Coordinates of C-alpha atoms in Angstrom, one line a residue:
M1 CA 138.5 -163.0 -24.6
T2 CA 138.0 -163.7 -20.9
D3 CA 139.7 -166.9 -19.6
F4 CA 136.9 -169.1 -18.4
A5 CA 137.6 -171.2 -15.2
P6 CA 135.6 -174.2 -14.0
T7 CA 133.5 -171.7 -11.9
W8 CA 131.4 -169.1 -13.7
F9 CA 132.2 -165.4 -13.9
L10 CA 130.3 -162.5 -12.3
P11 CA 129.2 -159.8 -14.7
I12 CA 131.6 -157.2 -13.2
P13 CA 132.7 -154.7 -15.9
D14 CA 136.2 -154.3 -17.1
A15 CA 138.4 -151.2 -16.9
A16 CA 136.6 -149.5 -19.8
A17 CA 133.2 -150.1 -18.2
L18 CA 134.5 -148.8 -14.9
H19 CA 135.8 -145.7 -16.7
A20 CA 132.3 -145.2 -18.1
L21 CA 131.0 -145.3 -14.5
G22 CA 133.1 -142.2 -13.8
A23 CA 135.9 -143.8 -11.7
D24 CA 139.1 -145.5 -12.5
S25 CA 138.2 -148.5 -10.3
T26 CA 135.3 -149.8 -8.2
P27 CA 135.9 -151.9 -5.1
L28 CA 135.4 -155.5 -6.0
E29 CA 133.7 -156.2 -2.7
S30 CA 131.0 -153.7 -3.4
S31 CA 130.3 -155.0 -6.9
T32 CA 130.2 -158.6 -5.6
R33 CA 127.8 -157.7 -2.8
L34 CA 125.5 -155.9 -5.3
W35 CA 125.7 -158.9 -7.6
R36 CA 124.7 -161.2 -4.8
Y37 CA 121.7 -159.1 -4.1
F38 CA 120.6 -159.2 -7.7
M39 CA 121.1 -163.0 -7.8
L40 CA 119.0 -163.5 -4.7
V41 CA 116.2 -161.4 -6.3
R42 CA 116.5 -163.5 -9.5
L43 CA 116.3 -166.6 -7.4
L44 CA 113.1 -165.4 -5.7
V45 CA 111.6 -164.4 -9.1
A46 CA 112.5 -167.9 -10.5
L47 CA 110.9 -169.6 -7.4
G48 CA 107.8 -167.5 -7.8
L49 CA 107.5 -168.2 -11.6
T50 CA 108.1 -171.9 -11.1
G51 CA 105.5 -172.1 -8.4
W52 CA 103.0 -170.1 -10.4
M53 CA 103.6 -172.3 -13.5
L54 CA 103.2 -175.5 -11.4
W55 CA 99.9 -174.3 -10.0
S56 CA 98.7 -173.2 -13.4
Y57 CA 99.8 -176.6 -14.9
L58 CA 97.8 -178.4 -12.3
H59 CA 94.6 -176.3 -12.4
T60 CA 94.4 -174.4 -15.7
G61 CA 96.2 -176.6 -18.1
T62 CA 99.4 -174.5 -18.7
P63 CA 101.7 -176.2 -21.3
L64 CA 104.3 -178.5 -19.8
W65 CA 107.1 -176.8 -21.7
L66 CA 106.5 -173.6 -19.9
L67 CA 106.8 -175.4 -16.5
L68 CA 110.0 -177.1 -17.7
A69 CA 111.4 -173.7 -19.0
C70 CA 110.7 -172.2 -15.5
G71 CA 112.5 -175.2 -13.9
V72 CA 115.5 -174.7 -16.1
Y73 CA 115.6 -171.0 -15.3
L74 CA 115.4 -171.8 -11.6
F75 CA 118.3 -174.3 -11.9
S76 CA 120.5 -171.9 -13.9
T77 CA 119.8 -169.0 -11.4
A78 CA 120.7 -171.2 -8.4
A79 CA 123.8 -172.5 -10.2
V80 CA 125.1 -169.0 -11.0
L81 CA 124.5 -167.9 -7.4
R82 CA 126.3 -171.0 -6.0
W83 CA 129.3 -171.5 -8.3
S84 CA 130.2 -168.1 -9.8
R85 CA 133.3 -166.1 -8.7
P86 CA 134.4 -162.5 -9.1
A87 CA 135.9 -161.6 -12.4
S88 CA 135.7 -158.9 -15.0
A89 CA 133.8 -159.3 -18.3
D90 CA 135.6 -158.0 -21.4
S91 CA 132.6 -158.2 -23.7
F92 CA 128.8 -157.6 -23.7
W93 CA 128.5 -161.1 -25.0
S94 CA 130.7 -162.8 -22.4
I95 CA 129.6 -165.9 -20.5
G96 CA 129.1 -163.8 -17.3
W97 CA 126.5 -161.5 -18.9
G98 CA 125.1 -164.4 -20.9
L99 CA 124.2 -166.4 -17.8
T100 CA 122.6 -163.5 -16.1
L101 CA 121.4 -160.5 -18.2
W102 CA 120.7 -162.1 -21.6
I103 CA 119.1 -165.3 -20.2
D104 CA 116.7 -163.1 -18.2
L105 CA 115.8 -161.0 -21.2
V106 CA 115.3 -164.0 -23.5
F107 CA 113.3 -166.0 -20.9
F108 CA 111.1 -163.0 -19.9
G109 CA 110.5 -162.3 -23.6
L110 CA 109.4 -165.9 -24.2
L111 CA 107.0 -165.6 -21.3
Q112 CA 105.6 -162.4 -22.6
T113 CA 105.1 -163.5 -26.2
L114 CA 104.2 -167.2 -25.9
H115 CA 102.2 -167.5 -22.7
S116 CA 98.5 -166.9 -23.2
G117 CA 96.6 -165.7 -20.2
V118 CA 95.7 -162.7 -18.2
I119 CA 99.1 -162.2 -16.6
N120 CA 101.4 -159.5 -18.0
Y121 CA 105.1 -160.3 -17.5
M122 CA 106.2 -156.8 -18.6
P123 CA 107.4 -155.7 -15.0
L124 CA 109.9 -158.5 -15.0
F125 CA 112.1 -156.7 -17.5
I126 CA 113.0 -154.1 -14.8
L127 CA 115.3 -156.7 -13.2
P128 CA 117.7 -157.2 -16.1
V129 CA 117.6 -153.5 -16.9
L130 CA 118.6 -152.7 -13.3
L131 CA 121.3 -155.3 -13.4
A132 CA 122.9 -153.8 -16.5
S133 CA 122.4 -150.2 -15.3
V134 CA 124.2 -150.8 -12.0
L135 CA 126.9 -153.2 -12.9
G136 CA 127.5 -152.5 -16.6
P137 CA 128.3 -149.6 -18.9
L138 CA 125.6 -147.3 -20.2
R139 CA 125.5 -149.0 -23.7
L140 CA 124.7 -152.3 -22.0
A141 CA 121.9 -150.7 -19.9
L142 CA 120.4 -149.0 -23.0
G143 CA 120.8 -152.2 -25.0
S144 CA 118.8 -154.2 -22.4
A145 CA 116.1 -151.6 -22.3
A146 CA 115.9 -151.6 -26.2
F147 CA 115.7 -155.4 -26.2
A148 CA 112.8 -155.3 -23.7
T149 CA 111.0 -152.6 -25.7
L150 CA 111.4 -154.6 -29.0
V151 CA 109.9 -157.7 -27.2
L152 CA 106.9 -155.6 -26.0
L153 CA 106.3 -154.1 -29.5
F154 CA 106.7 -157.5 -31.1
D155 CA 104.1 -158.9 -28.6
A156 CA 101.7 -156.2 -29.7
L157 CA 102.4 -156.9 -33.4
A158 CA 101.9 -160.6 -32.8
G159 CA 98.6 -159.9 -31.1
D160 CA 97.4 -157.9 -34.1
L161 CA 98.4 -160.6 -36.6
L162 CA 97.3 -163.7 -34.7
G163 CA 94.3 -162.5 -32.8
P164 CA 92.1 -159.6 -31.8
Q165 CA 94.0 -157.0 -29.5
Q166 CA 93.3 -153.7 -28.0
A167 CA 94.6 -150.6 -29.8
T168 CA 96.3 -149.5 -26.7
T169 CA 98.7 -152.5 -26.7
Y170 CA 101.2 -150.6 -28.8
V171 CA 100.8 -147.6 -26.6
Q172 CA 101.5 -149.7 -23.5
G173 CA 104.6 -151.2 -25.2
A174 CA 105.9 -147.8 -26.1
I175 CA 105.2 -146.3 -22.7
S176 CA 106.7 -149.3 -21.0
G177 CA 109.8 -149.2 -23.2
A178 CA 110.2 -145.5 -22.6
G179 CA 110.0 -146.2 -18.9
L180 CA 112.7 -148.8 -19.1
F181 CA 115.0 -146.4 -21.0
I182 CA 114.3 -143.7 -18.3
V183 CA 115.1 -146.3 -15.5
A184 CA 118.3 -147.4 -17.3
L185 CA 119.5 -143.7 -17.6
L186 CA 118.6 -142.7 -14.1
V187 CA 119.9 -145.8 -12.3
H188 CA 123.1 -145.8 -14.3
Q189 CA 123.7 -142.1 -13.4
L190 CA 123.0 -142.8 -9.8
A191 CA 125.3 -145.8 -9.8
R192 CA 128.0 -143.8 -11.5
R193 CA 127.7 -141.1 -8.8
L194 CA 127.7 -143.5 -6.0
G195 CA 130.7 -145.3 -7.5
R196 CA 132.6 -142.0 -7.6
E197 CA 131.7 -141.1 -4.1
Q198 CA 132.6 -144.5 -2.8
A199 CA 136.0 -144.4 -4.6
Q200 CA 136.6 -140.9 -3.2
A201 CA 135.6 -142.0 0.3
S202 CA 137.9 -145.0 0.1
S203 CA 140.7 -142.8 -1.0
H204 CA 140.1 -140.3 1.8
R205 CA 139.9 -143.0 4.3
A206 CA 143.1 -144.5 3.1
M207 CA 144.8 -141.1 3.3
A208 CA 143.3 -140.5 6.8
D209 CA 144.6 -143.9 8.0
A210 CA 148.1 -143.2 6.6
Q211 CA 148.1 -139.8 8.2
A212 CA 147.0 -141.3 11.5
Q213 CA 149.8 -143.8 11.3
V214 CA 152.3 -141.0 10.6
N215 CA 151.0 -139.0 13.5
Q216 CA 151.3 -142.1 15.7
I217 CA 154.9 -142.6 14.7
I218 CA 155.8 -138.9 15.3
A219 CA 154.0 -138.8 18.7
T220 CA 155.6 -142.1 19.8
G221 CA 159.1 -140.8 18.9
L222 CA 158.8 -137.5 20.7
S223 CA 160.7 -137.1 24.0
E224 CA 157.9 -134.6 24.9
G225 CA 154.8 -136.0 26.4
V226 CA 151.5 -135.7 24.3
L227 CA 148.1 -136.2 25.9
V228 CA 144.8 -135.7 24.2
I229 CA 141.6 -135.4 26.4
D230 CA 138.1 -134.5 25.4
A231 CA 135.4 -132.6 27.4
R232 CA 134.2 -135.8 29.1
G233 CA 137.7 -136.6 30.4
Q234 CA 138.2 -139.4 27.9
I235 CA 141.7 -140.1 26.7
W236 CA 142.1 -140.1 23.0
H237 CA 145.8 -140.5 22.9
A238 CA 148.8 -140.6 25.2
N239 CA 152.3 -141.2 23.8
P240 CA 154.9 -143.3 25.6
A241 CA 156.7 -140.2 27.0
A242 CA 153.5 -138.9 28.6
C243 CA 152.7 -142.3 30.1
A244 CA 156.2 -142.5 31.6
M245 CA 156.0 -139.0 33.0
L246 CA 152.7 -139.8 34.7
G247 CA 154.1 -143.0 36.2
A248 CA 152.7 -145.7 33.9
P249 CA 155.5 -146.6 31.4
G250 CA 154.4 -149.0 28.7
E251 CA 150.7 -148.1 29.0
R252 CA 148.7 -148.7 25.8
P253 CA 145.2 -148.0 24.6
P254 CA 142.6 -147.9 26.0
Y255 CA 144.8 -146.4 28.8
A256 CA 142.9 -148.0 31.6
L257 CA 145.7 -147.3 34.1
L258 CA 146.1 -143.6 33.5
P259 CA 142.8 -142.5 35.2
T260 CA 143.9 -144.3 38.4
L261 CA 147.2 -142.4 38.7
P262 CA 147.5 -139.6 41.3
A263 CA 148.4 -137.0 38.6
W264 CA 145.2 -137.7 36.6
P265 CA 142.7 -135.6 38.6
L266 CA 144.9 -132.5 38.2
L267 CA 145.4 -132.9 34.4
S268 CA 141.8 -133.9 33.7
S269 CA 140.2 -131.0 35.7
W270 CA 142.7 -128.6 34.1
A271 CA 141.9 -129.8 30.6
R272 CA 138.1 -129.7 31.1
A273 CA 138.4 -126.2 32.5
L274 CA 140.3 -125.1 29.4
L275 CA 137.8 -126.7 27.1
A276 CA 135.0 -124.9 28.9
Q277 CA 136.8 -121.6 28.5
G278 CA 137.9 -122.4 25.0
S279 CA 141.4 -120.9 25.5
H280 CA 145.0 -122.0 25.2
M281 CA 147.3 -121.9 28.2
D282 CA 150.9 -122.5 29.3
C283 CA 151.7 -123.2 32.9
T284 CA 154.0 -125.2 35.3
M285 CA 152.6 -128.0 37.5
R286 CA 153.9 -130.4 40.0
L287 CA 152.6 -133.9 39.1
P288 CA 152.5 -136.5 41.8
R289 CA 153.6 -140.0 40.8
P290 CA 153.1 -143.4 42.4
S291 CA 156.2 -144.5 44.4
Q292 CA 158.3 -141.8 42.9
E293 CA 159.3 -138.2 43.5
A294 CA 156.8 -135.6 42.2
L295 CA 157.8 -134.3 38.7
Q296 CA 157.9 -130.6 38.0
V297 CA 156.6 -130.1 34.4
Q298 CA 155.8 -127.4 31.9
L299 CA 152.4 -127.8 30.3
R300 CA 151.2 -126.3 27.0
A301 CA 147.6 -126.8 26.1
H302 CA 145.9 -126.2 22.7
I303 CA 142.2 -126.7 22.0
N304 CA 141.4 -128.6 18.8
W305 CA 138.0 -127.4 17.5
P306 CA 136.1 -129.7 15.1
A307 CA 134.8 -128.5 11.7
P308 CA 131.4 -126.7 11.7
H309 CA 128.4 -129.1 11.8
S310 CA 130.8 -132.0 12.6
P311 CA 129.6 -134.5 15.2
A312 CA 133.2 -134.7 16.7
Q313 CA 133.8 -133.1 20.1
P314 CA 136.6 -130.6 20.9
A315 CA 139.7 -132.0 22.4
C316 CA 142.5 -130.6 24.5
V317 CA 146.0 -131.4 23.3
I318 CA 148.5 -131.2 26.2
F319 CA 152.2 -131.1 25.7
I320 CA 154.1 -132.2 28.8
E321 CA 157.8 -131.5 29.3
S322 CA 160.0 -131.9 32.3
L323 CA 161.4 -128.7 33.7
R324 CA 164.7 -130.4 34.0
D325 CA 164.8 -131.1 30.3
V326 CA 163.8 -127.5 29.6
E327 CA 166.5 -126.1 31.8
A328 CA 169.1 -128.5 30.3
R329 CA 168.1 -127.4 26.8
V330 CA 168.4 -123.7 27.7
R331 CA 171.8 -124.4 29.4
N332 CA 173.0 -126.2 26.3
E333 CA 171.9 -123.4 24.0
K334 CA 173.7 -120.9 26.3
L335 CA 176.8 -123.1 26.2
A336 CA 176.7 -123.3 22.4
A337 CA 176.4 -119.6 22.1
M338 CA 179.2 -119.1 24.6
G339 CA 181.4 -121.5 22.7
R340 CA 180.9 -119.6 19.4
V341 CA 181.7 -116.3 21.1
S342 CA 184.7 -117.7 22.9
A343 CA 186.1 -119.2 19.6
A344 CA 185.7 -115.8 17.9
V345 CA 187.4 -114.0 20.9
A346 CA 190.2 -116.6 21.0
H347 CA 191.1 -115.9 17.4
E348 CA 191.3 -112.2 18.2
I349 CA 193.4 -112.8 21.3
R350 CA 195.9 -115.2 19.8
N351 CA 198.0 -112.6 17.8
P352 CA 198.2 -110.0 20.6
L353 CA 199.1 -112.7 23.0
A354 CA 201.9 -113.9 20.8
A355 CA 203.2 -110.4 20.6
I356 CA 203.2 -110.1 24.4
S357 CA 205.0 -113.4 24.8
Q358 CA 207.6 -112.4 22.2
A359 CA 208.1 -108.9 23.8
N360 CA 208.5 -110.5 27.3
A361 CA 211.1 -113.0 25.9
L362 CA 213.1 -110.1 24.4
L363 CA 212.8 -108.2 27.6
T364 CA 214.3 -111.0 29.6
E365 CA 217.5 -110.8 27.5
E366 CA 218.3 -107.4 29.0
A367 CA 219.8 -106.8 32.4
L368 CA 216.9 -106.6 34.8
T369 CA 216.7 -105.8 38.4
P370 CA 215.3 -108.6 40.7
A371 CA 211.9 -106.8 40.9
Q372 CA 211.8 -106.5 37.1
Q373 CA 212.6 -110.2 36.7
R374 CA 209.8 -111.2 39.0
L375 CA 207.4 -109.1 37.0
S376 CA 208.7 -110.6 33.7
T377 CA 208.3 -114.1 35.2
M378 CA 204.7 -113.3 36.1
I379 CA 204.0 -112.0 32.6
G380 CA 205.5 -115.2 31.0
Q381 CA 203.5 -117.5 33.3
N382 CA 200.2 -115.8 32.8
A383 CA 200.8 -115.5 29.0
K384 CA 201.4 -119.3 28.9
R385 CA 198.2 -119.9 30.9
L386 CA 196.2 -117.6 28.6
G387 CA 197.8 -119.4 25.6
R388 CA 196.7 -122.8 26.9
T389 CA 193.1 -121.4 27.4
V390 CA 193.1 -120.1 23.8
D391 CA 194.4 -123.4 22.5
D392 CA 191.6 -125.3 24.5
I393 CA 188.9 -123.0 23.1
L394 CA 190.2 -123.4 19.5
E395 CA 190.5 -127.2 20.0
L396 CA 186.9 -127.2 21.1
A397 CA 185.8 -125.4 18.0
K398 CA 187.5 -127.9 15.6
L399 CA 186.7 -131.2 17.2
P400 CA 186.8 -133.9 14.5
A401 CA 183.8 -135.7 13.3
R402 CA 183.4 -139.4 14.0
P403 CA 185.8 -141.0 11.6
D404 CA 184.5 -143.5 9.0
L405 CA 187.8 -144.2 7.3
A406 CA 190.4 -146.7 8.3
L407 CA 192.2 -145.7 11.6
P408 CA 195.4 -147.1 13.1
L409 CA 195.1 -149.6 16.0
L410 CA 197.1 -148.6 19.0
Q411 CA 198.5 -151.1 21.5
L412 CA 196.9 -149.6 24.6
D413 CA 199.5 -150.5 27.2
A414 CA 202.5 -149.4 25.0
E415 CA 200.8 -146.1 24.1
A416 CA 199.7 -145.4 27.6
S417 CA 203.2 -146.2 28.9
D418 CA 204.7 -143.6 26.6
I419 CA 202.2 -141.0 27.6
V420 CA 202.7 -141.6 31.3
A421 CA 206.5 -141.5 30.9
D422 CA 206.4 -138.2 29.0
W423 CA 204.1 -136.7 31.6
Q424 CA 206.3 -137.8 34.5
A425 CA 209.3 -136.2 32.8
I426 CA 207.5 -132.9 32.8
N427 CA 206.1 -133.4 36.4
P428 CA 208.9 -135.3 38.2
S429 CA 207.5 -134.5 41.7
S430 CA 204.2 -136.3 41.1
N431 CA 203.8 -139.5 43.0
L432 CA 202.4 -141.6 40.2
V433 CA 202.0 -145.4 39.9
W434 CA 201.5 -147.0 36.4
Q435 CA 199.8 -150.4 36.4
P436 CA 199.5 -151.9 32.9
G437 CA 196.9 -154.7 32.6
A438 CA 196.1 -155.1 28.9
P439 CA 199.4 -156.0 27.1
A440 CA 197.8 -157.6 24.1
T441 CA 194.9 -155.3 23.6
A442 CA 194.6 -152.8 20.7
V443 CA 192.0 -150.0 20.4
H444 CA 191.0 -147.6 17.6
F445 CA 192.2 -144.1 18.6
E446 CA 194.2 -141.4 17.0
A447 CA 197.5 -141.4 18.9
E448 CA 197.6 -137.6 19.4
H449 CA 194.0 -137.5 20.6
L450 CA 194.5 -140.3 23.0
R451 CA 197.6 -138.4 24.4
R452 CA 195.5 -135.3 24.7
V453 CA 192.8 -137.2 26.7
V454 CA 195.2 -138.9 29.1
I455 CA 197.3 -135.7 29.6
N456 CA 194.1 -133.7 30.5
L457 CA 193.1 -136.4 33.0
L458 CA 196.6 -136.5 34.6
D459 CA 196.7 -132.7 34.8
N460 CA 193.3 -132.7 36.5
A461 CA 194.3 -135.5 38.9
R462 CA 197.6 -133.8 39.9
R463 CA 195.8 -130.5 40.5
H464 CA 193.4 -132.1 43.0
A465 CA 195.7 -134.7 44.5
P466 CA 197.0 -134.2 48.1
P467 CA 200.7 -133.2 48.4
N468 CA 201.4 -135.6 51.3
A469 CA 201.3 -138.8 49.4
T470 CA 203.6 -141.8 50.2
P471 CA 204.8 -144.7 48.1
N472 CA 202.5 -147.0 50.0
A473 CA 199.6 -144.6 49.4
P474 CA 200.4 -142.9 46.0
A475 CA 198.5 -139.7 45.0
L476 CA 198.0 -140.8 41.4
Q477 CA 197.4 -144.2 39.7
V478 CA 197.1 -145.0 36.0
S479 CA 195.9 -148.6 35.2
T480 CA 194.5 -150.6 32.3
H481 CA 192.2 -153.6 32.4
D482 CA 191.1 -156.1 29.8
S483 CA 187.9 -158.2 30.3
P484 CA 185.3 -159.9 28.1
D485 CA 183.0 -156.9 28.6
G486 CA 185.5 -154.3 27.4
V487 CA 188.8 -152.4 27.8
W488 CA 189.4 -149.9 30.6
L489 CA 191.9 -147.2 31.2
E490 CA 191.6 -145.6 34.7
V491 CA 193.2 -142.4 36.1
W492 CA 192.8 -142.2 39.9
N493 CA 193.8 -139.6 42.4
A494 CA 193.4 -139.4 46.1
G495 CA 191.2 -136.6 47.5
P496 CA 188.2 -135.8 49.6
P497 CA 184.7 -136.6 48.3
M498 CA 183.4 -134.2 45.6
P499 CA 180.3 -132.1 46.4
D500 CA 177.2 -133.2 44.5
E501 CA 176.7 -129.9 42.8
V502 CA 180.3 -130.0 41.4
E503 CA 179.9 -133.6 40.2
A504 CA 176.6 -132.8 38.4
H505 CA 178.4 -130.3 36.1
L506 CA 181.8 -132.0 36.0
F507 CA 182.0 -132.5 32.2
E508 CA 180.4 -129.2 31.2
P509 CA 182.6 -126.6 29.5
F510 CA 183.8 -123.5 31.3
N511 CA 183.0 -125.2 34.6
S512 CA 185.9 -125.6 37.1
S513 CA 186.4 -125.4 40.8
H514 CA 190.1 -124.4 40.3
S515 CA 190.8 -120.7 39.8
R516 CA 193.6 -121.3 37.3
S517 CA 191.7 -123.7 35.0
S518 CA 189.7 -122.8 31.9
G519 CA 187.2 -125.6 32.7
L520 CA 187.6 -127.1 29.2
G521 CA 189.9 -130.1 29.9
L522 CA 187.4 -132.7 31.0
Y523 CA 184.8 -131.5 28.4
L524 CA 187.3 -131.8 25.6
A525 CA 188.4 -135.2 26.8
R526 CA 184.9 -136.6 26.8
Q527 CA 184.1 -135.1 23.4
L528 CA 187.2 -136.8 21.9
C529 CA 186.3 -140.1 23.5
Q530 CA 182.8 -139.9 22.0
V531 CA 184.4 -139.2 18.6
Y532 CA 186.1 -142.6 18.8
R533 CA 183.1 -144.5 20.3
A534 CA 184.6 -144.7 23.7
Q535 CA 183.1 -143.6 27.0
L536 CA 184.6 -141.4 29.7
D537 CA 182.9 -141.5 33.1
Y538 CA 183.6 -140.4 36.7
Q539 CA 183.1 -142.3 39.9
Q540 CA 184.2 -141.8 43.5
Q541 CA 186.4 -144.7 44.5
T542 CA 188.4 -145.8 47.6
R543 CA 191.8 -147.4 47.1
Q544 CA 194.2 -148.6 49.9
G545 CA 192.0 -147.0 52.5
S546 CA 192.1 -143.6 50.8
N547 CA 189.2 -141.7 49.3
G548 CA 189.7 -140.7 45.7
H549 CA 188.3 -139.8 42.3
C550 CA 188.5 -142.2 39.3
F551 CA 188.1 -141.2 35.6
V552 CA 187.4 -144.3 33.5
L553 CA 188.0 -144.4 29.8
R554 CA 186.1 -147.5 28.4
W555 CA 185.8 -149.2 25.1
N556 CA 182.8 -151.5 25.2
V557 CA 184.2 -154.1 22.9
R558 CA 187.8 -155.3 22.6
Q559 CA 189.2 -154.8 19.1
N560 CA 191.1 -157.3 17.0
P561 CA 194.6 -156.0 16.3
N562 CA 194.4 -157.3 12.7
E563 CA 191.4 -155.0 11.9
G564 CA 192.0 -151.7 10.3
R565 CA 188.6 -150.1 10.5
L566 CA 186.2 -149.0 13.2
P567 CA 183.7 -151.8 14.0
Q568 CA 180.1 -151.1 12.9
L569 CA 178.7 -151.6 16.4
D570 CA 176.4 -149.7 18.6
F571 CA 178.3 -148.2 21.5
T572 CA 176.9 -146.7 24.6
L573 CA 177.9 -143.0 24.7

């Protein structure tokens, strides 16, 4: 049973009736709109009948009860239109159908059989039949047509029994009834087809909207610029990367600023020319930008042709990528390939190198001439140098992943002091000053890896420091600092300014300005720092009147010594 609320129900079919319509569901808004149209037509019919009956009562003596019946029908129709609400009817005899369909059939049947006059009310039965055919299942539509046919045949029979009638009255009733059945079948099939198409169109639109949202998310997240232009030069889409490259970061639809940029005439004319030719193209172009240096970009254009007989226009999809990014990607790919090859070669070199070192050590035990000793010393030095290079390459190949497990906390000053002391013991001639400044600060770092980072930085600093340093102007300085913004460990060495082309590739592997360096020390140091969510940077810095180079190892947030795990924080790498 349908739960009845203070407001009346609409005659909208339930799930079984909707299944009979050929779809699992019908949008409630469409059913409500159709129902409103039917109720307005019913209201107009009720107004017309009431007006006609009033005129007939005043001029021809129509019975008063017919005028009152029309008034009641008008009131009920207006009440249903005013106070009903959308709901589903679970039965053909529910209140919703009773207040609309069945009251129409009964009232029109009374008019047809009891009102004497020249007017035939038979066409009024089309309204309830249409209502049942469009909003109800097929059985309800056929039932309403059958009810109307029985009324017409009963009217013919009553005419034969109670007064003289034409013989064609039965024929008229039969033909009218057959017409009502035909209308019920055709309208129901048409409503069923329209319901399926509407449900399918709604589903396709929802899928298209979802696909558009996915495409929007993908295009927005791309580092590559995406620009879509039609043949008229109208912008369909421009992702944030494209807007930033053209000089309008943060631009949003309708992209009113893009056509005013200096790069727009070049891109627009190029896109329209490709659409006219109907061909794809790749090229490089120099795009001028407002108040910025012109950007050298690589453009890839693809023409999107609409489906045949589609009113949509073709569009040119342009992918914009900075040549600097392209060159950086190519360089990284080359470095990755070089790293894999180097690791494989290092494994092959390691065993023969160990044999050479062992043979040279055995050779030094023999009595050698001074020339032979010099040669043996050269062999030993170069074997050690080659061994360090092999170790660096193998260390690069097995860098640890970012640790998620508990790590020990290191007291920064104490650990750095031990590392500096051990390094000074190996390099006693180096003029180094150690300045601790974070006595109570602990950081998350593997002790051996921190030692490897600091030793690499110290070796690099000693290699480039001037030999004529004095105690008042030391060649090397190692210091730590603790501030609310983070923890710092700095390794500074005096020296002339570094060329820009060297600084640009400072942390790249196999890149070194020193003939006896593998070029892996700084790269390995930065990679190890990133593993532990620290940052290693370089800056030119003047201290005590001397130009120099400073490598800064920074932790963005100071750690609590009582913690035993890495903090779940976002660090700038």
